[in-house]
XYZ file of C-alpha atoms in Angstrom:
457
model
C 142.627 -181.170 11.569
C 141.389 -180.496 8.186
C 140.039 -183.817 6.467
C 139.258 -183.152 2.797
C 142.925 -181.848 2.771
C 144.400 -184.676 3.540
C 144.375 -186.956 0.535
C 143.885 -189.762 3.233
C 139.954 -188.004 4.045
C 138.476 -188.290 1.073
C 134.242 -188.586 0.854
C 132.698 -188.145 -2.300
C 128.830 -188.262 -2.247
C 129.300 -187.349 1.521
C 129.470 -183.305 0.618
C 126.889 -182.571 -1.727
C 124.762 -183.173 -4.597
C 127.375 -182.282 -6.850
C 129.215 -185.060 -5.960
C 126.640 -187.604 -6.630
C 126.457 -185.427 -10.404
C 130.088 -187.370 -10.457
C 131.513 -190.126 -9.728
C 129.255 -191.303 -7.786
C 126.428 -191.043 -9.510
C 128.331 -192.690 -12.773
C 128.604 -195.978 -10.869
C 124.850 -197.446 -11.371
C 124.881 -195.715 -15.061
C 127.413 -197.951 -15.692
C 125.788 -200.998 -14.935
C 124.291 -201.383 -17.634
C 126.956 -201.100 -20.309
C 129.135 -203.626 -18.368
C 126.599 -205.944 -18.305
C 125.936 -205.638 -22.057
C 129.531 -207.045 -22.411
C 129.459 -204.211 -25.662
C 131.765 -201.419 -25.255
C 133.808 -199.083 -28.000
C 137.143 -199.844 -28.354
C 137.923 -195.986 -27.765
C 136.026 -196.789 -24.720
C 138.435 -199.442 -23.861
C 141.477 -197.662 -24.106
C 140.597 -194.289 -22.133
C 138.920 -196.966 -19.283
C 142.570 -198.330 -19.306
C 144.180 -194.939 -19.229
C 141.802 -193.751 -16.184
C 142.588 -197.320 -14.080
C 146.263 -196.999 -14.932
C 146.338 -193.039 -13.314
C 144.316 -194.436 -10.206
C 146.991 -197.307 -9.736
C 149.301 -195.086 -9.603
C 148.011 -194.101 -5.874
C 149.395 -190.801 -6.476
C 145.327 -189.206 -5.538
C 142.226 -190.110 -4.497
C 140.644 -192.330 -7.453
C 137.361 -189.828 -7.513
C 139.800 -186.945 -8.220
C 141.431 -188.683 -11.086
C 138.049 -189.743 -12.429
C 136.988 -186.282 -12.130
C 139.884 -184.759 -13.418
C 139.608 -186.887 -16.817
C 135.841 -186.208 -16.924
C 136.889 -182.377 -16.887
C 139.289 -183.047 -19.858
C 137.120 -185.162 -21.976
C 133.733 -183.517 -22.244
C 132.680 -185.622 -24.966
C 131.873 -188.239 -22.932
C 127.895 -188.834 -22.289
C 126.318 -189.871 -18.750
C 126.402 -193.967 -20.056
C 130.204 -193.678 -21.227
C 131.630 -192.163 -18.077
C 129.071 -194.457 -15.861
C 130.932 -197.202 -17.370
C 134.359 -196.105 -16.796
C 133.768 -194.884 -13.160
C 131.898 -198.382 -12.491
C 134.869 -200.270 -14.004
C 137.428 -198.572 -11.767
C 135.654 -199.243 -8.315
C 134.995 -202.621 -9.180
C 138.579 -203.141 -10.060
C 139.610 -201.315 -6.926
C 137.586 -202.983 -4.779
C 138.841 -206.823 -5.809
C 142.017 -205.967 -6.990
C 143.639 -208.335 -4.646
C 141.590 -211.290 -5.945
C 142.348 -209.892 -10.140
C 146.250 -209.711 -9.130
C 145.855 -213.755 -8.003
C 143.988 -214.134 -11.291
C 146.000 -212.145 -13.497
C 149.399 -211.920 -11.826
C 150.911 -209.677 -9.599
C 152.970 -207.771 -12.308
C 149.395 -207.569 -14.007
C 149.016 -204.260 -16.369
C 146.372 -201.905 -15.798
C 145.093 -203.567 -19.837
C 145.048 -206.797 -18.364
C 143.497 -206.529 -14.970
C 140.688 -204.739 -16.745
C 140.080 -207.943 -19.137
C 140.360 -210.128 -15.994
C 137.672 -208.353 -14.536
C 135.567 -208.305 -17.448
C 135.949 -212.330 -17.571
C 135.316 -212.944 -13.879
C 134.357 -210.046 -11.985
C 131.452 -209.437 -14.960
C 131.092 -212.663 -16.472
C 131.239 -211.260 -20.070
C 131.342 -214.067 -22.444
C 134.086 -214.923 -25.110
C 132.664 -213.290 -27.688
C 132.525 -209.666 -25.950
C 136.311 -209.876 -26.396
C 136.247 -209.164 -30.131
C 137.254 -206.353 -31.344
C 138.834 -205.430 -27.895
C 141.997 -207.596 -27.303
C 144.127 -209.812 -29.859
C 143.913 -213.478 -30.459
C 146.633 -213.859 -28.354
C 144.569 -211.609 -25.378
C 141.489 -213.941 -25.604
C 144.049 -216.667 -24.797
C 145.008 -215.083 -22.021
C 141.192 -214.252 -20.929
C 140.369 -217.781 -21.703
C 143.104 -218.915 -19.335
C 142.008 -216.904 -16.936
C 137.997 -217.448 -17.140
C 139.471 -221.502 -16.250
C 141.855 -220.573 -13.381
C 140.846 -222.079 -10.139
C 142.671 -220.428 -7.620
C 144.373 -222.411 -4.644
C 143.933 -221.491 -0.735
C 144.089 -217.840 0.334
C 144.706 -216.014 3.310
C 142.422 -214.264 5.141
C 143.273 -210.826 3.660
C 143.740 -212.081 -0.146
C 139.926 -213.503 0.335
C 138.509 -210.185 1.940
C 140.334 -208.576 -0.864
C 142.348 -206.719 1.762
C 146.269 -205.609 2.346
C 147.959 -207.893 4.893
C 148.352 -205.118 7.521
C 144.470 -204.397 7.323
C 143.515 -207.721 8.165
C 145.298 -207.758 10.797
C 144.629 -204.558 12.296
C 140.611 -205.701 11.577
C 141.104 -208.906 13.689
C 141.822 -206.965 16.813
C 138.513 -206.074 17.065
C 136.362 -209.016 14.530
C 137.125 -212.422 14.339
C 137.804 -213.677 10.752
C 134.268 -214.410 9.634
C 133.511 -210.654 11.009
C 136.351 -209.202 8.928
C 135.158 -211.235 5.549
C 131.393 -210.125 6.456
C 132.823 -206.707 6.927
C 134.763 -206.657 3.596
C 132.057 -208.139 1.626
C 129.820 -205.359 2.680
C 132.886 -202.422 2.328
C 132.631 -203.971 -1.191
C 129.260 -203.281 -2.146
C 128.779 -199.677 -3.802
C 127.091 -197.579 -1.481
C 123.536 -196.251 -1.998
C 122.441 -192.755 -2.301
C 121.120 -190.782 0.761
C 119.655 -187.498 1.646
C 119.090 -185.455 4.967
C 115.577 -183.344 4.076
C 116.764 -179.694 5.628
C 113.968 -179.805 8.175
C 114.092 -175.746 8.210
C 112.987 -175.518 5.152
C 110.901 -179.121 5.080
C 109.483 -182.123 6.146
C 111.041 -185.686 4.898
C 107.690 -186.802 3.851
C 107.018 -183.731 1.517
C 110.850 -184.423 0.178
C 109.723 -188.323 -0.491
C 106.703 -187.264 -2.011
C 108.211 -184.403 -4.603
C 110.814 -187.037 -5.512
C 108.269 -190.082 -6.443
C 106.344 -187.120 -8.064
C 109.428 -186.756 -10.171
C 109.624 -190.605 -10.888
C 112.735 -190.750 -8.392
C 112.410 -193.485 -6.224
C 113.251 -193.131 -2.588
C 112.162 -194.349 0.576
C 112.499 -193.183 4.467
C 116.278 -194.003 6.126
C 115.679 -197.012 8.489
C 118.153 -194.970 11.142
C 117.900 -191.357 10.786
C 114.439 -189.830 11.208
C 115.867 -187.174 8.282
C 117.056 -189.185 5.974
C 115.482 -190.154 2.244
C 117.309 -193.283 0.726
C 117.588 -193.529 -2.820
C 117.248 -196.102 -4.688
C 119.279 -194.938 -7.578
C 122.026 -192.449 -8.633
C 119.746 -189.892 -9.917
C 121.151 -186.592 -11.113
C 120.396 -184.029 -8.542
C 122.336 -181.218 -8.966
C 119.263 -179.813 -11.045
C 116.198 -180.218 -8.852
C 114.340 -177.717 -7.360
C 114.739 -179.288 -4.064
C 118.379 -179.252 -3.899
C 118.874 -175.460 -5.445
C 116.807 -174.386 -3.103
C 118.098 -176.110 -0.326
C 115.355 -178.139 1.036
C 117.916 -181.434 0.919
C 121.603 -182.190 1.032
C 123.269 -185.794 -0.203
C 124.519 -187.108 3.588
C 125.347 -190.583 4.130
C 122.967 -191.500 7.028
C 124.987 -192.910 9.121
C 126.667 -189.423 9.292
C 123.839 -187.968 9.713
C 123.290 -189.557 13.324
C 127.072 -187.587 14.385
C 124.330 -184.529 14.419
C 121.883 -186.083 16.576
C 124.477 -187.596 18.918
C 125.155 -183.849 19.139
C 121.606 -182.915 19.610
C 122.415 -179.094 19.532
C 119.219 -177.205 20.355
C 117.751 -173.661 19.915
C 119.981 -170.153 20.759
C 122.870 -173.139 21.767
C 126.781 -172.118 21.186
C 127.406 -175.162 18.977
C 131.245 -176.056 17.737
C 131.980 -177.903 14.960
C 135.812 -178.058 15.285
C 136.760 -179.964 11.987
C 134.164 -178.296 9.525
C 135.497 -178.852 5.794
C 132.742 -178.141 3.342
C 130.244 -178.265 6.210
C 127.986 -181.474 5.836
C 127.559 -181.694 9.090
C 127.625 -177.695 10.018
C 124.605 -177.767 7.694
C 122.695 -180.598 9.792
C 123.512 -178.766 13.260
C 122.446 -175.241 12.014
C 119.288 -176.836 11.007
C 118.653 -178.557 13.967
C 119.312 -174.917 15.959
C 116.369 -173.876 13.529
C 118.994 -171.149 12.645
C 119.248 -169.689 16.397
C 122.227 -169.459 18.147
C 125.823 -169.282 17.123
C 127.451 -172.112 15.386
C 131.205 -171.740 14.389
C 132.564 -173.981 11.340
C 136.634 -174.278 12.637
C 138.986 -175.168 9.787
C 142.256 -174.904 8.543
C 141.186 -174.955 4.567
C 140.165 -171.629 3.177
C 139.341 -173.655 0.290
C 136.478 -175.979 1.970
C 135.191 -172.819 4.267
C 134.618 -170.783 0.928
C 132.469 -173.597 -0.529
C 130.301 -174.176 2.845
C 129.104 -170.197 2.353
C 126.789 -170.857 -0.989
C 125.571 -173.675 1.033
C 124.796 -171.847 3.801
C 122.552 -169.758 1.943
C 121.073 -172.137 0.076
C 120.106 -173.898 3.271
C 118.656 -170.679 4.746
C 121.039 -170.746 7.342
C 122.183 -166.853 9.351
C 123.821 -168.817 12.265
C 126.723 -170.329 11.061
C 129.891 -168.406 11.465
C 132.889 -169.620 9.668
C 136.298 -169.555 10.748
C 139.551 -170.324 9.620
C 142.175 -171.281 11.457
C 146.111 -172.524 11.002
C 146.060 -175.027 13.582
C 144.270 -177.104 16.380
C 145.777 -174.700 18.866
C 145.342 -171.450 17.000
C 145.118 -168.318 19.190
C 141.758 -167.659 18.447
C 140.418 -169.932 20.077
C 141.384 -169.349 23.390
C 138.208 -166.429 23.942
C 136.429 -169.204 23.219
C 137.743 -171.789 26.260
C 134.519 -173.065 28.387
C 131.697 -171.542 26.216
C 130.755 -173.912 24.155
C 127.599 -176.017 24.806
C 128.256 -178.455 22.091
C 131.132 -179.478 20.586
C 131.619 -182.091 17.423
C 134.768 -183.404 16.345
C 134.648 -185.631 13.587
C 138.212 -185.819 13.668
C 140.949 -186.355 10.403
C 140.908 -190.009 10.248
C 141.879 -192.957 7.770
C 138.875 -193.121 6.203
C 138.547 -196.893 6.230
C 135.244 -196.907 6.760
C 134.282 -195.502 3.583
C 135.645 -198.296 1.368
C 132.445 -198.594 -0.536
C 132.586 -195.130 -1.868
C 136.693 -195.028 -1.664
C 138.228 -198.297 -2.706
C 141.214 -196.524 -3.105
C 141.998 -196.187 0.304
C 142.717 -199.209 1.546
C 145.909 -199.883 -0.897
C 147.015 -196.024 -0.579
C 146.795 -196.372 3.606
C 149.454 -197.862 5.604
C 149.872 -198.223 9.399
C 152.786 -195.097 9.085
C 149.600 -193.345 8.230
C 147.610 -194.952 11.191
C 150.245 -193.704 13.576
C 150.070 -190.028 12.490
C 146.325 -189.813 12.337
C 146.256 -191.347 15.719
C 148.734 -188.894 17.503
C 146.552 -186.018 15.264
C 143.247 -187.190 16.806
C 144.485 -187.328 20.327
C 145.931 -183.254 19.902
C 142.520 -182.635 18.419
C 140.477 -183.694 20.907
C 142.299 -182.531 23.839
C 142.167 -179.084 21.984
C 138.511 -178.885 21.306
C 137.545 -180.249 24.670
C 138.742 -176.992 26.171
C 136.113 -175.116 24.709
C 133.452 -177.353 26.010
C 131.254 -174.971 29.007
C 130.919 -176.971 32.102
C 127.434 -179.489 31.765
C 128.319 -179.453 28.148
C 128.794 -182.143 25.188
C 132.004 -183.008 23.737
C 131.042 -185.692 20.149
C 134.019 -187.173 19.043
C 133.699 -188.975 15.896
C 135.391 -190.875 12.525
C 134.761 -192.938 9.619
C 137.510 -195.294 10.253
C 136.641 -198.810 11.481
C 140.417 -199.235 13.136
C 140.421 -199.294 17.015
C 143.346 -197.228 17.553
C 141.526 -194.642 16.012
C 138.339 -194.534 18.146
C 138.314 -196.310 21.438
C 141.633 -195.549 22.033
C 141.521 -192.258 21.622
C 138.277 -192.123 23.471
C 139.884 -193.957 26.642
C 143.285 -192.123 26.752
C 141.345 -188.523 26.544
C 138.733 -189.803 29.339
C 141.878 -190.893 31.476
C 143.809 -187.580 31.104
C 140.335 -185.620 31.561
C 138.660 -186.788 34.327
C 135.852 -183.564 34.115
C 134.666 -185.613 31.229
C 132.471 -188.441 32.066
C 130.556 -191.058 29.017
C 126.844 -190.611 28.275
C 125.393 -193.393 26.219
C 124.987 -193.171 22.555
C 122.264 -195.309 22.625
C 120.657 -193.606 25.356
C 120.825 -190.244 23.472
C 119.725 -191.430 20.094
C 116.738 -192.955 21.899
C 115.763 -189.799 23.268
C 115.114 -188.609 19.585
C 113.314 -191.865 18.471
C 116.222 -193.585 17.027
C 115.930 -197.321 18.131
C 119.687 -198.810 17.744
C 120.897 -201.254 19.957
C 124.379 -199.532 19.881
C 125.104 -199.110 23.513
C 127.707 -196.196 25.109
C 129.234 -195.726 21.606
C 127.942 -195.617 18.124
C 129.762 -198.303 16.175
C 128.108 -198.263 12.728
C 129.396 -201.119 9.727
C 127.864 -201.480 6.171
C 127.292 -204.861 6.390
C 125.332 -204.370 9.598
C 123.660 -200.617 8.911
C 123.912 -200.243 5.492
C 125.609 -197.456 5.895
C 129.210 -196.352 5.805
C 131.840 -197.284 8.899
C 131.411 -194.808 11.669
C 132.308 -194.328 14.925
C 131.429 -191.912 17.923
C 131.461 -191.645 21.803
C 129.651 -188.904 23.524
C 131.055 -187.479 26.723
C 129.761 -184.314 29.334
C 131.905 -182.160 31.482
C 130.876 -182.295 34.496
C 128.341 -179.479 35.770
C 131.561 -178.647 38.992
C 134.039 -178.812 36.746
């Protein structure tokens, strides 16, 4: 049940403001740089080394960026901007560079392809970085006119994801969907309403010549419209915002967790979300972080402070049915499980995962969620609020395990997303289960279905 340690769950610039301090903040920096068609050829060569390691599939391509970040500290803001950019734009077409450059294509040469189509750089960028007999090659390639594709070569897609998409889009959905899953995602913050307002946050940040505007969804969220470096501001050390994608941020208000509650949040890992529901409770209550990582429950506990939150109780635990939390059966009022999933529908901050996921992976998340849910529904109180939730955009993953839960629990009965978001302002024409997509939302993938045990049960 523990997403960030399964290599398959991974969320940069989901967790904190540290992340965006990364990678994730080194995409727009980039920008520049490739667009100047001007780079080092030192620059060159470690930008191959990085794309070769990610290629390799063997981790998450944020962890591999990081890791070579750690190990070459030389490297400014710009410099590692442009390398992070680079990758992500070569993960997120690399089906389209293969049909350019070959399938066989080195890690050297689908970087030059990229340069020549996916960036446009001109002939002349190319001195000084590849041979006569490279700028050839890149002049072949800047005149290649490529023949019919299939549907998954022209969403830039493996085979088995198309198809698994079309079961629930038709085709011009799934290349709408892809199109937006290949956009970089923008920068978002939930204001920590127990410590302030998100028109105070707004205002300090334009104050600091950081532009950022209100979320269009979430009534907390601040939308920026850079990659700013946060980790430094006074509002993030002293907790007044987290970095939250805002789409997640509506999992906590599908919750709606309320003052002196017993709130569950069965699949913690570093606590986004815990953070968001202990805020909500204004601190009150008792709200237990579940998780089998010591790892991610030790980071949540500096965040806890910093948010100014005494209610959150950490707890680790080896397994979905761990004896401990049996005192706990029908006593929870609330109960959020944003379950282990594929991650699919965080393509435009992890391009990676759609070549390292197969449908072998599908089928073990999917019996995983199903044991999860089962599990944490038995600590849900009678008239309470069971969330289930992922960021995958695969059906088998969320209605599915929605409907075969709901047929083998008949004390649980649907409530309307829709219906509850409304009740907190939120206008989304969503219906009984939150279905979020980028290309739609602007946000990442998400799904959720709220359900309530019935009051006799």
């Amino acid at each position: 049940m523990n997403k960030s340690k399964d290599k398959s769950r991974n969320k940069p610039g989901r967790a904190s403001a540290g992340a965006s301090g990364g990678t994730a903040r080194s995409e727009a920096k980039g920008a520049a740089a490739v667009a100047e068609g001007a780079i080092s050829r030192a620059l060159f060569i470690q930008t191959t080394q990085v794309l070769g390691a990610v290629l390799a599939f063997e981790f998450p391509a944020d962890a591999v960026l990081s890791r070579h970040f750690r190990d070459n500290r030389e490297l400014g803001h710009r410099d590692r901007g442009f390398i992070a950019e680079t990758v992500y734009g070569v993960l997120r077409r690399l089906r389209w560079l293969r049909r350019l450059a070959g399938d066989q294509a080195t890690p050297r040469e689908l970087l030059l392809a990229w340069f020549a189509r996916g960036e446009g750089w001109p002939m002349r960028s190319f001195e000084g970085l590849a041979s006569a007999t490279e700028r050839d090659w890149v002049a072949s390639v800047k005149a290649a006119e490529l023949g019919e594709a299939s549907l998954a070569e022209r969403a830039d897609l493996p085979d088995w994801l198309a198809e698994r998409l079309l079961r629930s889009f038709d085709e011009d959905g799934v290349l709408a969907l892809a199109q937006g899953l290949n956009r970089p995602a923008p920068l978002d913050l939930r204001a920590n309403l127990l410590k302030i307002d998100r028109d105070t946050v707004l205002s300090r940040l334009r104050e600091d010549g950081i532009a950022a505007e209100p979320g269009r969804l979430s009534p907390q969220a601040v939308r920026l419209s850079g990659k700013p470096a946060l980790q430094k501001h006074p509002l993030f050390l002293d907790g007044s915002f987290e970095v939250q994608d805002e789409g997640s941020q509506l999992l906590g208000l599908l919750v709606q967790p309320r003052r002196g509650e017993l709130v569950v949040d069965f699949c913690a890992g570093a606590g986004g979300k815990t953070l968001q529901l202990g805020a909500m409770m204004r601190s009150t209550g008792r709200l237990y972080a579940f998780d089998v990582s010591e790892k991610r429950l030790a980071k949540l506990k500096p965040r806890m402070a910093r948010a100014g939150l005494s209610n959150v109780h950490p707890m680790l635990i080896a397994h979905e049915n761990d004896a401990k939390l049996k005192r706990m059966a029908g006593k929870a009022d609330r109960v959020l499980v944003d379950a282990p999933c594929t991650g699919l529908g965080t393509l435009r901050r992890n391009p990676d995962l759609k070549w390292r996921q197969s449908p072998a992976a599908v089928d073990e998340m999917v019996a995983k969620q199903g044991a999860i849910l089962a599990a944490a529904a038995r600590l849900v109180r009678p008239g309470g609020r069971l969330v289930y939730a992922t960021c995958s955009l695969l059906a088998e993953e969320n209605d599915a395990i929605v409907e075969a839960f709901l047929a083998a629990h008949p004390q649980f009965l649907p409530e309307a997303a829709q219906e509850v978001l409304a009740r907190q302002g939120v206008a989304l024409e969503i219906g009984e289960r939150l279905r979020l997509l980028p290309h739609v939302h602007d946000t990442d993938g998400f799904f959720a279905a709220v359900m309530e045990r019935a009051a006799d049960a």
